[in-house]
Structure formats: C-alpha cells, structure tokens
C-alpha cells in the first residue's frame, strides 16, 4: 500500500473597487491566484473576476505558461442576489487533449445563509451591589 503524498494549496486574491457605489450598485475587480501541489503534480490557476451590480464575469488561465503545461482558459458568467448565486463556466482546453475533451461545462447554484454576527469580545457581567 502506497501513501498518498501531502497536498499543498495556496490561494491569494484581492478585491478593488472600480467606482463608488451609485444607488447601491457596486463595481469591482478581483485578481486571484491558486497554486496546488501533490507529489509531482502541480497546478496554477491565475485569473480575475469583474462585477457590476448583480452581474459577475471572469477569465482564468490554468497551467504554467509553457507549451507543455498549458491546460485551459476558463470563461465564466454569473448573477448574484442577496440570497442566491448562479454561475456558468466553460473550460476551453488549450492542451493536446483538445480533440478528446472538447472543453467542459460547469453550472453553479449557491445559497447564502444569514449568520448572526458574533461579538468580537466575550463579556462577563459584573455583579451589582
């Protein structure tokens, strides 16, 4: 029995406003990078999301910027409401697997649950005399 190598994952991203909120409508851009490694396997995803109001779009690259490690370009579109998120993405294969896979479709449906805000400090009531 062989042991599965440890998986390491690193993710970094930021969210920058593109304009001030006008009538409650925000616009922002969010660049991100995701790196994964397990044994000899390595993968890097590099991309960005752009949003205005409820609409979100994005473009990602998966691979390592060389002809032998290019894997896919990922295009995504979505809509976000206070309760739900819906998205569609398509992986455009740019590796030698293109004829075999033809790309991949993904549909996402998520629901946001309200979580009560916790106090930052635990307080202890002082007895009164």
GROMACS .gro file of N, CA and C in nm:
model
  387
    1UNK      N    1   0.085  -0.118   0.000
    1UNK     CA    2   0.000   0.000   0.000
    1UNK      C    3   0.090   0.123   0.000
    2UNK      N    4   0.067   0.211  -0.097
    2UNK     CA    5   0.146   0.334  -0.102
    2UNK      C    6   0.068   0.448  -0.036
    3UNK      N    7   0.143   0.537   0.024
    3UNK     CA    8   0.082   0.653   0.090
    3UNK      C    9   0.057   0.763  -0.011
    4UNK      N   10  -0.052   0.831   0.003
    4UNK     CA   11  -0.085   0.945  -0.081
    4UNK      C   12  -0.001   1.064  -0.037
    5UNK      N   13   0.070   1.131  -0.130
    5UNK     CA   14   0.151   1.247  -0.090
    5UNK      C   15   0.064   1.360  -0.035
    6UNK      N   16   0.124   1.440   0.052
    6UNK     CA   17   0.055   1.554   0.111
    6UNK      C   18   0.018   1.654   0.002
    7UNK      N   19  -0.100   1.712   0.011
    7UNK     CA   20  -0.145   1.813  -0.084
    7UNK      C   21  -0.125   1.951  -0.022
    8UNK      N   22  -0.062   2.040  -0.097
    8UNK     CA   23  -0.042   2.178  -0.054
    8UNK      C   24  -0.122   2.269  -0.146
    9UNK      N   25  -0.194   2.364  -0.089
    9UNK     CA   26  -0.272   2.458  -0.167
    9UNK      C   27  -0.249   2.598  -0.112
   10UNK      N   28  -0.226   2.693  -0.202
   10UNK     CA   29  -0.213   2.833  -0.165
   10UNK      C   30  -0.305   2.918  -0.250
   11UNK      N   31  -0.374   3.013  -0.190
   11UNK     CA   32  -0.465   3.100  -0.264
   11UNK      C   33  -0.447   3.243  -0.216
   12UNK      N   34  -0.439   3.334  -0.310
   12UNK     CA   35  -0.429   3.476  -0.276
   12UNK      C   36  -0.518   3.554  -0.372
   13UNK      N   37  -0.580   3.657  -0.321
   13UNK     CA   38  -0.666   3.740  -0.404
   13UNK      C   39  -0.693   3.871  -0.335
   14UNK      N   40  -0.749   3.963  -0.410
   14UNK     CA   41  -0.784   4.095  -0.357
   14UNK      C   42  -0.907   4.145  -0.432
   15UNK      N   43  -0.977   4.238  -0.372
   15UNK     CA   44  -1.096   4.296  -0.434
   15UNK      C   45  -1.080   4.447  -0.433
   16UNK      N   46  -1.080   4.507  -0.553
   16UNK     CA   47  -1.060   4.650  -0.568
   16UNK      C   48  -1.184   4.715  -0.628
   17UNK      N   49  -1.232   4.824  -0.568
   17UNK     CA   50  -1.347   4.893  -0.626
   17UNK      C   51  -1.309   4.961  -0.757
   18UNK      N   52  -1.399   4.957  -0.855
   18UNK     CA   53  -1.378   5.025  -0.982
   18UNK      C   54  -1.447   5.161  -0.984
   19UNK      N   55  -1.553   5.173  -0.907
   19UNK     CA   56  -1.625   5.301  -0.896
   19UNK      C   57  -1.695   5.304  -0.762
   20UNK      N   58  -1.732   5.423  -0.721
   20UNK     CA   59  -1.808   5.436  -0.597
   20UNK      C   60  -1.947   5.379  -0.618
   21UNK      N   61  -2.004   5.331  -0.511
   21UNK     CA   62  -2.139   5.275  -0.518
   21UNK      C   63  -2.238   5.384  -0.556
   22UNK      N   64  -2.309   5.361  -0.667
   22UNK     CA   65  -2.410   5.455  -0.714
   22UNK      C   66  -2.545   5.385  -0.698
   23UNK      N   67  -2.633   5.440  -0.616
   23UNK     CA   68  -2.764   5.380  -0.590
   23UNK      C   69  -2.750   5.235  -0.544
   24UNK      N   70  -2.650   5.206  -0.465
   24UNK     CA   71  -2.631   5.071  -0.413
   24UNK      C   72  -2.567   4.973  -0.509
   25UNK      N   73  -2.527   5.020  -0.628
   25UNK     CA   74  -2.465   4.931  -0.728
   25UNK      C   75  -2.314   4.946  -0.719
   26UNK      N   76  -2.246   4.837  -0.687
   26UNK     CA   77  -2.100   4.838  -0.677
   26UNK      C   78  -2.038   4.780  -0.803
   27UNK      N   79  -1.917   4.824  -0.832
   27UNK     CA   80  -1.837   4.765  -0.939
   27UNK      C   81  -1.699   4.737  -0.883
   28UNK      N   82  -1.645   4.617  -0.909
   28UNK     CA   83  -1.514   4.582  -0.855
   28UNK      C   84  -1.443   4.484  -0.947
   29UNK      N   85  -1.313   4.471  -0.924
   29UNK     CA   86  -1.231   4.373  -0.994
   29UNK      C   87  -1.155   4.295  -0.886
   30UNK      N   88  -1.138   4.165  -0.909
   30UNK     CA   89  -1.075   4.081  -0.808
   30UNK      C   90  -0.975   3.984  -0.874
   31UNK      N   91  -0.846   4.022  -0.877
   31UNK     CA   92  -0.745   3.928  -0.929
   31UNK      C   93  -0.715   3.820  -0.825
   32UNK      N   94  -0.689   3.698  -0.873
   32UNK     CA   95  -0.665   3.584  -0.784
   32UNK      C   96  -0.560   3.491  -0.842
   33UNK      N   97  -0.494   3.416  -0.754
   33UNK     CA   98  -0.402   3.310  -0.795
   33UNK      C   99  -0.425   3.191  -0.702
   34UNK      N  100  -0.423   3.073  -0.759
   34UNK     CA  101  -0.440   2.949  -0.683
   34UNK      C  102  -0.330   2.853  -0.727
   35UNK      N  103  -0.256   2.799  -0.629
   35UNK     CA  104  -0.148   2.704  -0.658
   35UNK      C  105  -0.174   2.576  -0.580
   36UNK      N  106  -0.162   2.463  -0.650
   36UNK     CA  107  -0.179   2.332  -0.586
   36UNK      C  108  -0.062   2.242  -0.621
   37UNK      N  109  -0.022   2.162  -0.521
   37UNK     CA  110   0.086   2.065  -0.544
   37UNK      C  111   0.057   1.941  -0.462
   38UNK      N  112   0.074   1.826  -0.526
   38UNK     CA  113   0.061   1.699  -0.457
   38UNK      C  114   0.156   1.601  -0.526
   39UNK      N  115   0.263   1.565  -0.456
   39UNK     CA  116   0.365   1.479  -0.517
   39UNK      C  117   0.429   1.552  -0.634
   40UNK      N  118   0.431   1.489  -0.750
   40UNK     CA  119   0.488   1.550  -0.870
   40UNK      C  120   0.390   1.643  -0.942
   41UNK      N  121   0.263   1.634  -0.907
   41UNK     CA  122   0.160   1.714  -0.973
   41UNK      C  123   0.163   1.857  -0.922
   42UNK      N  124   0.158   1.954  -1.016
   42UNK     CA  125   0.148   2.096  -0.983
   42UNK      C  126   0.044   2.159  -1.073
   43UNK      N  127  -0.029   2.255  -1.020
   43UNK     CA  128  -0.126   2.328  -1.100
   43UNK      C  129  -0.134   2.471  -1.050
   44UNK      N  130  -0.143   2.565  -1.144
   44UNK     CA  131  -0.159   2.705  -1.109
   44UNK      C  132  -0.277   2.760  -1.187
   45UNK      N  133  -0.367   2.827  -1.117
   45UNK     CA  134  -0.477   2.899  -1.179
   45UNK      C  135  -0.454   3.047  -1.154
   46UNK      N  136  -0.464   3.126  -1.258
   46UNK     CA  137  -0.442   3.270  -1.249
   46UNK      C  138  -0.558   3.337  -1.321
   47UNK      N  139  -0.629   3.428  -1.253
   47UNK     CA  140  -0.743   3.488  -1.319
   47UNK      C  141  -0.798   3.607  -1.245
   48UNK      N  142  -0.910   3.657  -1.297
   48UNK     CA  143  -0.973   3.773  -1.238
   48UNK      C  144  -1.124   3.766  -1.256
   49UNK      N  145  -1.194   3.823  -1.158
   49UNK     CA  146  -1.338   3.843  -1.166
   49UNK      C  147  -1.363   3.992  -1.181
   50UNK      N  148  -1.470   4.027  -1.252
   50UNK     CA  149  -1.514   4.165  -1.263
   50UNK      C  150  -1.665   4.164  -1.237
   51UNK      N  151  -1.712   4.260  -1.158
   51UNK     CA  152  -1.853   4.263  -1.125
   51UNK      C  153  -1.907   4.404  -1.130
   52UNK      N  154  -2.033   4.414  -1.171
   52UNK     CA  155  -2.106   4.540  -1.163
   52UNK      C  156  -2.249   4.505  -1.125
   53UNK      N  157  -2.289   4.551  -1.007
   53UNK     CA  158  -2.422   4.515  -0.958
   53UNK      C  159  -2.432   4.365  -0.938
   54UNK      N  160  -2.538   4.304  -0.988
   54UNK     CA  161  -2.555   4.160  -0.966
   54UNK      C  162  -2.478   4.073  -1.067
   55UNK      N  163  -2.419   4.133  -1.170
   55UNK     CA  164  -2.351   4.056  -1.275
   55UNK      C  165  -2.203   4.037  -1.244
   56UNK      N  166  -2.155   3.915  -1.267
   56UNK     CA  167  -2.014   3.882  -1.244
   56UNK      C  168  -1.962   3.810  -1.368
   57UNK      N  169  -1.841   3.844  -1.410
   57UNK     CA  170  -1.774   3.775  -1.520
   57UNK      C  171  -1.630   3.749  -1.480
   58UNK      N  172  -1.568   3.658  -1.551
   58UNK     CA  173  -1.429   3.630  -1.517
   58UNK      C  174  -1.358   3.551  -1.626
   59UNK      N  175  -1.226   3.559  -1.621
   59UNK     CA  176  -1.140   3.483  -1.712
   59UNK      C  177  -1.025   3.428  -1.630
   60UNK      N  178  -0.994   3.299  -1.649
   60UNK     CA  179  -0.886   3.233  -1.577
   60UNK      C  180  -0.798   3.156  -1.674
   61UNK      N  181  -0.675   3.137  -1.636
   61UNK     CA  182  -0.580   3.052  -1.708
   61UNK      C  183  -0.536   2.942  -1.613
   62UNK      N  184  -0.532   2.817  -1.662
   62UNK     CA  185  -0.484   2.706  -1.580
   62UNK      C  186  -0.365   2.643  -1.652
   63UNK      N  187  -0.250   2.641  -1.586
   63UNK     CA  188  -0.128   2.586  -1.645
   63UNK      C  189  -0.007   2.658  -1.589
   64UNK      N  190   0.106   2.650  -1.662
   64UNK     CA  191   0.230   2.714  -1.616
   64UNK      C  192   0.300   2.793  -1.725
   65UNK      N  193   0.228   2.848  -1.822
   65UNK     CA  194   0.282   2.935  -1.926
   65UNK      C  195   0.395   2.873  -2.005
   66UNK      N  196   0.384   2.746  -2.038
   66UNK     CA  197   0.478   2.684  -2.131
   66UNK      C  198   0.397   2.592  -2.221
   67UNK      N  199   0.451   2.559  -2.336
   67UNK     CA  200   0.375   2.480  -2.432
   67UNK      C  201   0.341   2.341  -2.379
   68UNK      N  202   0.419   2.289  -2.285
   68UNK     CA  203   0.393   2.154  -2.234
   68UNK      C  204   0.300   2.153  -2.114
   69UNK      N  205   0.278   2.268  -2.051
   69UNK     CA  206   0.193   2.269  -1.931
   69UNK      C  207   0.069   2.357  -1.946
   70UNK      N  208   0.041   2.409  -2.065
   70UNK     CA  209  -0.084   2.482  -2.086
   70UNK      C  210  -0.200   2.384  -2.071
   71UNK      N  211  -0.304   2.423  -2.003
   71UNK     CA  212  -0.416   2.332  -1.983
   71UNK      C  213  -0.547   2.391  -2.033
   72UNK      N  214  -0.588   2.507  -1.978
   72UNK     CA  215  -0.720   2.558  -2.016
   72UNK      C  216  -0.733   2.708  -1.991
   73UNK      N  217  -0.822   2.768  -2.067
   73UNK     CA  218  -0.873   2.903  -2.041
   73UNK      C  219  -1.015   2.883  -1.990
   74UNK      N  220  -1.051   2.954  -1.886
   74UNK     CA  221  -1.183   2.937  -1.825
   74UNK      C  222  -1.256   3.071  -1.833
   75UNK      N  223  -1.376   3.068  -1.888
   75UNK     CA  224  -1.460   3.186  -1.900
   75UNK      C  225  -1.584   3.162  -1.815
   76UNK      N  226  -1.621   3.263  -1.736
   76UNK     CA  227  -1.739   3.243  -1.651
   76UNK      C  228  -1.827   3.367  -1.647
   77UNK      N  229  -1.956   3.343  -1.627
   77UNK     CA  230  -2.057   3.447  -1.613
   77UNK      C  231  -2.149   3.408  -1.498
   78UNK      N  232  -2.196   3.507  -1.425
   78UNK     CA  233  -2.284   3.475  -1.314
   78UNK      C  234  -2.371   3.591  -1.272
   79UNK      N  235  -2.468   3.560  -1.187
   79UNK     CA  236  -2.559   3.657  -1.129
   79UNK      C  237  -2.563   3.630  -0.979
   80UNK      N  238  -2.559   3.738  -0.901
   80UNK     CA  239  -2.560   3.724  -0.756
   80UNK      C  240  -2.669   3.811  -0.697
   81UNK      N  241  -2.753   3.751  -0.614
   81UNK     CA  242  -2.857   3.824  -0.542
   81UNK      C  243  -2.827   3.812  -0.393
   82UNK      N  244  -2.901   3.883  -0.309
   82UNK     CA  245  -2.874   3.869  -0.165
   82UNK      C  246  -2.893   3.726  -0.112
   83UNK      N  247  -2.971   3.643  -0.181
   83UNK     CA  248  -2.997   3.508  -0.135
   83UNK      C  249  -2.927   3.400  -0.217
   84UNK      N  250  -2.915   3.419  -0.350
   84UNK     CA  251  -2.865   3.315  -0.439
   84UNK      C  252  -2.748   3.360  -0.525
   85UNK      N  253  -2.668   3.263  -0.567
   85UNK     CA  254  -2.564   3.283  -0.667
   85UNK      C  255  -2.585   3.179  -0.777
   86UNK      N  256  -2.582   3.224  -0.901
   86UNK     CA  257  -2.593   3.132  -1.014
   86UNK      C  258  -2.479   3.164  -1.109
   87UNK      N  259  -2.410   3.062  -1.156
   87UNK     CA  260  -2.299   3.086  -1.248
   87UNK      C  261  -2.283   2.975  -1.349
   88UNK      N  262  -2.223   3.011  -1.461
   88UNK     CA  263  -2.190   2.916  -1.567
   88UNK      C  264  -2.046   2.940  -1.607
   89UNK      N  265  -1.969   2.833  -1.620
   89UNK     CA  266  -1.832   2.848  -1.669
   89UNK      C  267  -1.804   2.742  -1.775
   90UNK      N  268  -1.711   2.775  -1.861
   90UNK     CA  269  -1.669   2.683  -1.967
   90UNK      C  270  -1.518   2.679  -1.970
   91UNK      N  271  -1.462   2.559  -1.959
   91UNK     CA  272  -1.317   2.538  -1.967
   91UNK      C  273  -1.283   2.511  -2.113
   92UNK      N  274  -1.207   2.602  -2.173
   92UNK     CA  275  -1.162   2.586  -2.311
   92UNK      C  276  -1.026   2.518  -2.306
   93UNK      N  277  -1.021   2.392  -2.344
   93UNK     CA  278  -0.897   2.316  -2.337
   93UNK      C  279  -0.798   2.369  -2.440
   94UNK      N  280  -0.675   2.402  -2.396
   94UNK     CA  281  -0.572   2.450  -2.488
   94UNK      C  282  -0.452   2.356  -2.491
   95UNK      N  283  -0.466   2.240  -2.427
   95UNK     CA  284  -0.358   2.141  -2.429
   95UNK      C  285  -0.381   2.043  -2.544
   96UNK      N  286  -0.298   1.940  -2.549
   96UNK     CA  287  -0.312   1.838  -2.652
   96UNK      C  288  -0.439   1.754  -2.634
   97UNK      N  289  -0.510   1.771  -2.525
   97UNK     CA  290  -0.634   1.696  -2.500
   97UNK      C  291  -0.755   1.757  -2.570
   98UNK      N  292  -0.737   1.870  -2.639
   98UNK     CA  293  -0.849   1.940  -2.702
   98UNK      C  294  -0.939   1.848  -2.784
   99UNK      N  295  -0.884   1.766  -2.876
   99UNK     CA  296  -0.974   1.681  -2.955
   99UNK      C  297  -1.051   1.579  -2.870
  100UNK      N  298  -0.993   1.535  -2.760
  100UNK     CA  299  -1.057   1.432  -2.678
  100UNK      C  300  -1.163   1.488  -2.585
  101UNK      N  301  -1.143   1.609  -2.533
  101UNK     CA  302  -1.236   1.661  -2.432
  101UNK      C  303  -1.338   1.759  -2.488
  102UNK      N  304  -1.297   1.845  -2.578
  102UNK     CA  305  -1.388   1.946  -2.629
  102UNK      C  306  -1.426   2.051  -2.526
  103UNK      N  307  -1.356   2.056  -2.415
  103UNK     CA  308  -1.386   2.152  -2.310
  103UNK      C  309  -1.479   2.093  -2.206
  104UNK      N  310  -1.514   2.175  -2.108
  104UNK     CA  311  -1.602   2.128  -2.000
  104UNK      C  312  -1.695   2.240  -1.956
  105UNK      N  313  -1.821   2.206  -1.934
  105UNK     CA  314  -1.922   2.300  -1.887
  105UNK      C  315  -1.942   2.279  -1.737
  106UNK      N  316  -1.970   2.388  -1.667
  106UNK     CA  317  -1.999   2.378  -1.524
  106UNK      C  318  -2.108   2.478  -1.489
  107UNK      N  319  -2.206   2.432  -1.412
  107UNK     CA  320  -2.314   2.519  -1.364
  107UNK      C  321  -2.307   2.520  -1.212
  108UNK      N  322  -2.320   2.640  -1.155
  108UNK     CA  323  -2.310   2.655  -1.010
  108UNK      C  324  -2.437   2.722  -0.958
  109UNK      N  325  -2.494   2.667  -0.853
  109UNK     CA  326  -2.605   2.729  -0.784
  109UNK      C  327  -2.574   2.726  -0.635
  110UNK      N  328  -2.568   2.843  -0.575
  110UNK     CA  329  -2.536   2.852  -0.433
  110UNK      C  330  -2.638   2.935  -0.359
  111UNK      N  331  -2.656   2.903  -0.234
  111UNK     CA  332  -2.750   2.977  -0.149
  111UNK      C  333  -2.675   3.034  -0.030
  112UNK      N  334  -2.702   3.160   0.001
  112UNK     CA  335  -2.638   3.226   0.114
  112UNK      C  336  -2.730   3.218   0.236
  113UNK      N  337  -2.672   3.177   0.347
  113UNK     CA  338  -2.747   3.169   0.471
  113UNK      C  339  -2.704   3.283   0.563
  114UNK      N  340  -2.801   3.343   0.630
  114UNK     CA  341  -2.771   3.451   0.724
  114UNK      C  342  -2.704   3.391   0.847
  115UNK      N  343  -2.592   3.446   0.883
  115UNK     CA  344  -2.520   3.402   1.003
  115UNK      C  345  -2.520   3.518   1.102
  116UNK      N  346  -2.564   3.493   1.223
  116UNK     CA  347  -2.564   3.603   1.321
  116UNK      C  348  -2.421   3.649   1.349
  117UNK      N  349  -2.405   3.779   1.360
  117UNK     CA  350  -2.274   3.836   1.389
  117UNK      C  351  -2.241   3.814   1.536
  118UNK      N  352  -2.126   3.760   1.561
  118UNK     CA  353  -2.082   3.740   1.699
  118UNK      C  354  -2.010   3.864   1.749
  119UNK      N  355  -2.021   3.886   1.876
  119UNK     CA  356  -1.948   3.996   1.937
  119UNK      C  357  -1.798   3.965   1.930
  120UNK      N  358  -1.718   4.066   1.906
  120UNK     CA  359  -1.573   4.045   1.898
  120UNK      C  360  -1.514   4.009   2.033
  121UNK      N  361  -1.580   4.050   2.140
  121UNK     CA  362  -1.528   4.027   2.274
  121UNK      C  363  -1.629   3.949   2.356
  122UNK      N  364  -1.580   3.852   2.429
  122UNK     CA  365  -1.667   3.783   2.524
  122UNK      C  366  -1.672   3.869   2.650
  123UNK      N  367  -1.791   3.900   2.693
  123UNK     CA  368  -1.805   3.986   2.811
  123UNK      C  369  -1.856   3.904   2.929
  124UNK      N  370  -1.817   3.946   3.045
  124UNK     CA  371  -1.864   3.886   3.169
  124UNK      C  372  -1.935   3.995   3.247
  125UNK      N  373  -2.059   3.969   3.279
  125UNK     CA  374  -2.136   4.069   3.354
  125UNK      C  375  -2.078   4.085   3.494
  126UNK      N  376  -2.060   4.208   3.533
  126UNK     CA  377  -2.011   4.236   3.669
  126UNK      C  378  -2.130   4.236   3.764
  127UNK      N  379  -2.112   4.178   3.881
  127UNK     CA  380  -2.223   4.179   3.977
  127UNK      C  381  -2.248   4.321   4.027
  128UNK      N  382  -2.374   4.350   4.050
  128UNK     CA  383  -2.408   4.481   4.107
  128UNK      C  384  -2.432   4.465   4.256
  129UNK      N  385  -2.398   4.567   4.335
  129UNK     CA  386  -2.414   4.563   4.481
  129UNK      C  387  -2.517   4.663   4.523
   0.00000   0.00000   0.00000
